mmCIF file of C-alpha atoms in Angstrom:
data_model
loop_
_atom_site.group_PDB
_atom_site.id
_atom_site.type_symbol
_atom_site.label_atom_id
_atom_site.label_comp_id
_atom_site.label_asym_id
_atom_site.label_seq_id
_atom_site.Cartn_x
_atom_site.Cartn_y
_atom_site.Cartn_z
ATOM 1 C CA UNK A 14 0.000 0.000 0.000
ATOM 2 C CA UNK A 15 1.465 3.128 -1.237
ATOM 3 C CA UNK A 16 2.281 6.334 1.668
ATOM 4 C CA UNK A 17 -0.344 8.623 1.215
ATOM 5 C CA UNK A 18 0.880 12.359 2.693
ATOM 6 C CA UNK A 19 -0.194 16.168 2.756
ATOM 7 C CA UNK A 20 0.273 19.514 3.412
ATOM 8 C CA UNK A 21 -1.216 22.845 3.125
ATOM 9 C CA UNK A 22 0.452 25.889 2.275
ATOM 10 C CA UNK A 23 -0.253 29.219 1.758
ATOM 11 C CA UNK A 24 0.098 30.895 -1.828
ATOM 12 C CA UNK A 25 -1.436 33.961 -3.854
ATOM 13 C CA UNK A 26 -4.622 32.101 -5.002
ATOM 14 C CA UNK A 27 -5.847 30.435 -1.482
ATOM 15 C CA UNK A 28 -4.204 27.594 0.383
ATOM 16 C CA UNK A 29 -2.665 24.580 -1.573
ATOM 17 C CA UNK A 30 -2.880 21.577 -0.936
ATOM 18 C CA UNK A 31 0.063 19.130 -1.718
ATOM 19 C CA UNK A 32 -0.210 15.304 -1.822
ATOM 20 C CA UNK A 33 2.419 13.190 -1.975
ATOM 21 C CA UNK A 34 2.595 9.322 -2.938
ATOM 22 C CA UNK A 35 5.383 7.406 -1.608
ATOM 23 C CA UNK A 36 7.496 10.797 -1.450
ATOM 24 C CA UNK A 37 6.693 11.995 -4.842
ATOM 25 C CA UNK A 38 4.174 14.929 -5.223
ATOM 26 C CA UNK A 39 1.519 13.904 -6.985
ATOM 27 C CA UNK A 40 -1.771 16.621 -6.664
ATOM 28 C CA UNK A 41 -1.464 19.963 -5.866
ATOM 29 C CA UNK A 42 -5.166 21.090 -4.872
ATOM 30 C CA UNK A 43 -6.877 24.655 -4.897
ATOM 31 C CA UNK A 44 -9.390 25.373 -1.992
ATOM 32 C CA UNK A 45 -12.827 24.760 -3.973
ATOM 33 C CA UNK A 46 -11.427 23.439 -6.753
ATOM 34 C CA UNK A 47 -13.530 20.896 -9.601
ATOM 35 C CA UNK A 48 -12.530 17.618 -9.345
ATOM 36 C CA UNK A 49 -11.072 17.918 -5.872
ATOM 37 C CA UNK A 50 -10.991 14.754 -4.443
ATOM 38 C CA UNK A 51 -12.181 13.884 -0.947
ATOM 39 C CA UNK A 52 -9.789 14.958 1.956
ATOM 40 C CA UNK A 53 -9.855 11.814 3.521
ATOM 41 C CA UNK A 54 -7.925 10.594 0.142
ATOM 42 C CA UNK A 55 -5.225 12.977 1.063
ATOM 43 C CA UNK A 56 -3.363 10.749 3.929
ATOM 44 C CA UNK A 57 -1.438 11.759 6.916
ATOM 45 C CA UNK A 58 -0.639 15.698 7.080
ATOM 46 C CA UNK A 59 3.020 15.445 6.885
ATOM 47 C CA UNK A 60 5.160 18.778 5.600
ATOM 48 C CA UNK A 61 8.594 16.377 5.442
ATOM 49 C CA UNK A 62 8.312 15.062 1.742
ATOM 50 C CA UNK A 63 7.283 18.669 0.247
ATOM 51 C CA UNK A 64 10.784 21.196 1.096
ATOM 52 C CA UNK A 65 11.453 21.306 -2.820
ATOM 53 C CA UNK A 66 7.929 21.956 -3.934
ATOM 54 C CA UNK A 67 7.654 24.653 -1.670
ATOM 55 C CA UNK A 68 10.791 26.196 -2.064
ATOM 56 C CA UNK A 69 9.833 26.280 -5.640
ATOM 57 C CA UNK A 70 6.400 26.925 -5.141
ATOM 58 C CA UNK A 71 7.067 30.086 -3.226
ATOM 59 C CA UNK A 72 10.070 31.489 -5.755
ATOM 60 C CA UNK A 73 7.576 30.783 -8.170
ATOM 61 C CA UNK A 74 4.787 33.273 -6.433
ATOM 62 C CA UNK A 75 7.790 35.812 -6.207
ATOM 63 C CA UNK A 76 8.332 36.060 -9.582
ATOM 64 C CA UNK A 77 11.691 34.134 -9.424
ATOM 65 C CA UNK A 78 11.077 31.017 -10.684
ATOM 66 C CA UNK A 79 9.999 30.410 -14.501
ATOM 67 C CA UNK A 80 10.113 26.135 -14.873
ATOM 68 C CA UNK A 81 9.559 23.823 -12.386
ATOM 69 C CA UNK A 82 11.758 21.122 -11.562
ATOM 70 C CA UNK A 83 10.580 18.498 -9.385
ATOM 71 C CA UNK A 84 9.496 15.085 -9.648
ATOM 72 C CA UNK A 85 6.064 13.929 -10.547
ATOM 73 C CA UNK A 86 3.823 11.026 -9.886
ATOM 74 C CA UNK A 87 1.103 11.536 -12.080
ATOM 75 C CA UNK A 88 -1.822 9.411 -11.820
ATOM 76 C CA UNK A 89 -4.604 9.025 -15.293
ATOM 77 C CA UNK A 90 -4.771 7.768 -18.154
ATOM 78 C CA UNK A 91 -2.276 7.061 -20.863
ATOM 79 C CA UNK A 92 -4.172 9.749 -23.316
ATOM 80 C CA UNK A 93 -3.958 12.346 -19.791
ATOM 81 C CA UNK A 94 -0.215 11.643 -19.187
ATOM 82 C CA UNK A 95 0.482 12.405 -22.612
ATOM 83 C CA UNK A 96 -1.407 15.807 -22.277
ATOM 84 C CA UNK A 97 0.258 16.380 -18.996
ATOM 85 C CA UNK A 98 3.625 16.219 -20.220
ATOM 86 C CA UNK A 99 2.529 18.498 -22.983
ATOM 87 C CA UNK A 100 1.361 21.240 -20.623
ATOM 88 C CA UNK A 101 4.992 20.908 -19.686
ATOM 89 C CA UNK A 102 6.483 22.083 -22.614
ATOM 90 C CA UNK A 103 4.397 25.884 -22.855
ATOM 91 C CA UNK A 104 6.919 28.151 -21.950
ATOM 92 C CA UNK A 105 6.075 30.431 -18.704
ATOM 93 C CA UNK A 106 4.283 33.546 -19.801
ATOM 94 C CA UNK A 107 3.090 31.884 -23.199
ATOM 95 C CA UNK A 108 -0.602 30.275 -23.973
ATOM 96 C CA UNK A 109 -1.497 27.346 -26.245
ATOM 97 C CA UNK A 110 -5.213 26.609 -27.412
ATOM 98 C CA UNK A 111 -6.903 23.100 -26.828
ATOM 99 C CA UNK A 112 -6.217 22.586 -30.879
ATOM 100 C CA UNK A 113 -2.733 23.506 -30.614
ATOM 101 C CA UNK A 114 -1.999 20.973 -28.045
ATOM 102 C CA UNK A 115 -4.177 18.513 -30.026
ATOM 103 C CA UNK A 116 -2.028 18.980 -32.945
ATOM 104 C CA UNK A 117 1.237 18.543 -31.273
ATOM 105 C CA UNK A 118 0.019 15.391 -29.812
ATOM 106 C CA UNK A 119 -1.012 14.509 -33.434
ATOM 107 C CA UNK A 120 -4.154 14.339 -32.640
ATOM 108 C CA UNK A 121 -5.680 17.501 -34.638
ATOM 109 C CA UNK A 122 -9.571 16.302 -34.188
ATOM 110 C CA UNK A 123 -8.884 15.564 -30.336
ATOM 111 C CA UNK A 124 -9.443 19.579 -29.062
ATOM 112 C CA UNK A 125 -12.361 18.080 -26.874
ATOM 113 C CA UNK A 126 -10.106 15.023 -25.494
ATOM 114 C CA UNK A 127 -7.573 17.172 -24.410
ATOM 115 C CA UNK A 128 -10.124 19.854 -22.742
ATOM 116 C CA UNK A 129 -11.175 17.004 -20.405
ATOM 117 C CA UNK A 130 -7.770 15.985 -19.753
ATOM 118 C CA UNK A 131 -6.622 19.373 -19.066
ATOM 119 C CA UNK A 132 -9.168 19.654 -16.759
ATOM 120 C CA UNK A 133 -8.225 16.364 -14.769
ATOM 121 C CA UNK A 134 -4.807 17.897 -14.312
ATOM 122 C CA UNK A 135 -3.715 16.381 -10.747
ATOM 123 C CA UNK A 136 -0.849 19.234 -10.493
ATOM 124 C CA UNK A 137 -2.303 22.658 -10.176
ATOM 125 C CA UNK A 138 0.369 25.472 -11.611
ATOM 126 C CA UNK A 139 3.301 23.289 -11.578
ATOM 127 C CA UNK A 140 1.620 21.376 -14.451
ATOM 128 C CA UNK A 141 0.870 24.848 -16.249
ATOM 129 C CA UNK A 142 -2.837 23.820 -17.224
ATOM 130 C CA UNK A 143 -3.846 27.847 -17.004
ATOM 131 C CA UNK A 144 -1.808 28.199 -20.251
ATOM 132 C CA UNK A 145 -4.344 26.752 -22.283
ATOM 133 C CA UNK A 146 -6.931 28.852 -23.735
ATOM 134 C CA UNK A 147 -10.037 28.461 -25.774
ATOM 135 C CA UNK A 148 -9.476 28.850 -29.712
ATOM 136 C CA UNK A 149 -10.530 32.580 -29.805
ATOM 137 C CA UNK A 150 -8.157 33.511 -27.537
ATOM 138 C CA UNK A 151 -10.809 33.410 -24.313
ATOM 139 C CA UNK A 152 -10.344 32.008 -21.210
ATOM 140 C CA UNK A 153 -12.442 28.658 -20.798
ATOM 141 C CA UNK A 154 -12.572 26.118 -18.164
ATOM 142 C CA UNK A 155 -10.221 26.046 -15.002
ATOM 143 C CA UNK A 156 -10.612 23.569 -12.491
ATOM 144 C CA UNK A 157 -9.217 26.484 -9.975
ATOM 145 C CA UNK A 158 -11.354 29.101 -11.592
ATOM 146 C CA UNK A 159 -11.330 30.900 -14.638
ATOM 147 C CA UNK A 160 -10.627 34.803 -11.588
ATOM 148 C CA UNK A 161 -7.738 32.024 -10.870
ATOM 149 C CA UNK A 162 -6.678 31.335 -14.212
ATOM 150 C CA UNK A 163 -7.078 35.208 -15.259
ATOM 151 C CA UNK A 164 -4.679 35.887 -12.431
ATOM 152 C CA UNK A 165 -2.139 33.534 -12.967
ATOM 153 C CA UNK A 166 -2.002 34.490 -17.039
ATOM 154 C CA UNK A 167 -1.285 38.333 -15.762
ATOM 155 C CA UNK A 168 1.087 37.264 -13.096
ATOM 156 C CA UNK A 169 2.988 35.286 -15.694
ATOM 157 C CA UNK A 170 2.662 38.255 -18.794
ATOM 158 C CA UNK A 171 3.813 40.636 -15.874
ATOM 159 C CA UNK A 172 0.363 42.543 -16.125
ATOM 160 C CA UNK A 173 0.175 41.892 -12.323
ATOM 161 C CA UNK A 174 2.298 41.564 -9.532
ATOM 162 C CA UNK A 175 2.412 38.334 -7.115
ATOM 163 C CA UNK A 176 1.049 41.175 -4.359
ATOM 164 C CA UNK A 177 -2.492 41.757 -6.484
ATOM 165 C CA UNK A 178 -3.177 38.092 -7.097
ATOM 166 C CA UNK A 179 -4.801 38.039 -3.504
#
């Protein structure tokens, strides 16, 4: 049976929650967020396994810190894991539509596909899912939000600063 472990820190956009599995973050959580699972899923509150995260977490919020680097345990699908490590790849400060990502996953018809898995994104900001925008240019669906996801696209442009995000 795998070690199940949280914490909850504090951060711009509400408290975070971070869940680790066996050591290796695996959901970051937003307070009210869509497809938050149950706490009771979120095993012992333990702060040990997350002094990386939030490190980066925080030099993130202060404008320091462009690209995560931590490891992941992502949990979904095969189709998901794919999108997940494509949300990766969109550079801080830069957006992507649905049917871009689509297309550089070859699947050009998939737009739909990978707004659902985009929206199952188990990593809140660290897997960027905020960068992806609707195929006008409007913001559409944010598990966090679409105030949240507003915010965090002007934080990252440099419209904002970390200060006004609360």
């Amino acid at each position: 049976m795998p070690a199940i472990r949280h914490t909850v820190v504090d951060s711009p956009y509400e408290p975070l929650t971070l869940v680790a599995v066996d050591g290796v973050l695996s959901r970051v959580h937003m307070t009210g967020q869509r497809h938050r699972p149950p706490e009771e899923t979120f095993g012992e509150p333990d702060p040990r396994p997350f002094g990386e995260a939030i490190r980066q977490l925080d030099s993130y919020f202060a404008g320091e810190l462009t690209e995560f680097d931590l490891p992941l345990n992502l949990i979904g699908t095969p189709f998901q894991l794919r999108v997940w490590q494509q949300l990766l790849r969109i550079p801080y400060g830069e957006t992507r539509t649905y049917g871009e990502l689509a297309e550089e996953l070859g699947s050009p018809g998939a737009s739909r596909a990978v707004g659902l898995a985009n929206g199952k994104n188990p990593v809140s900001i660290i897997v960027p899912c905020h960068r992806v925008i609707g195929a006008g240019g409007g913001l559409t669906g944010y598990g966090g939000g679409l105030d949240r996801k507003q915010r965090l696209l002007a934080f990252e442009s440099g419209t904002a600063e970390p200060d006004a995000l609360f």
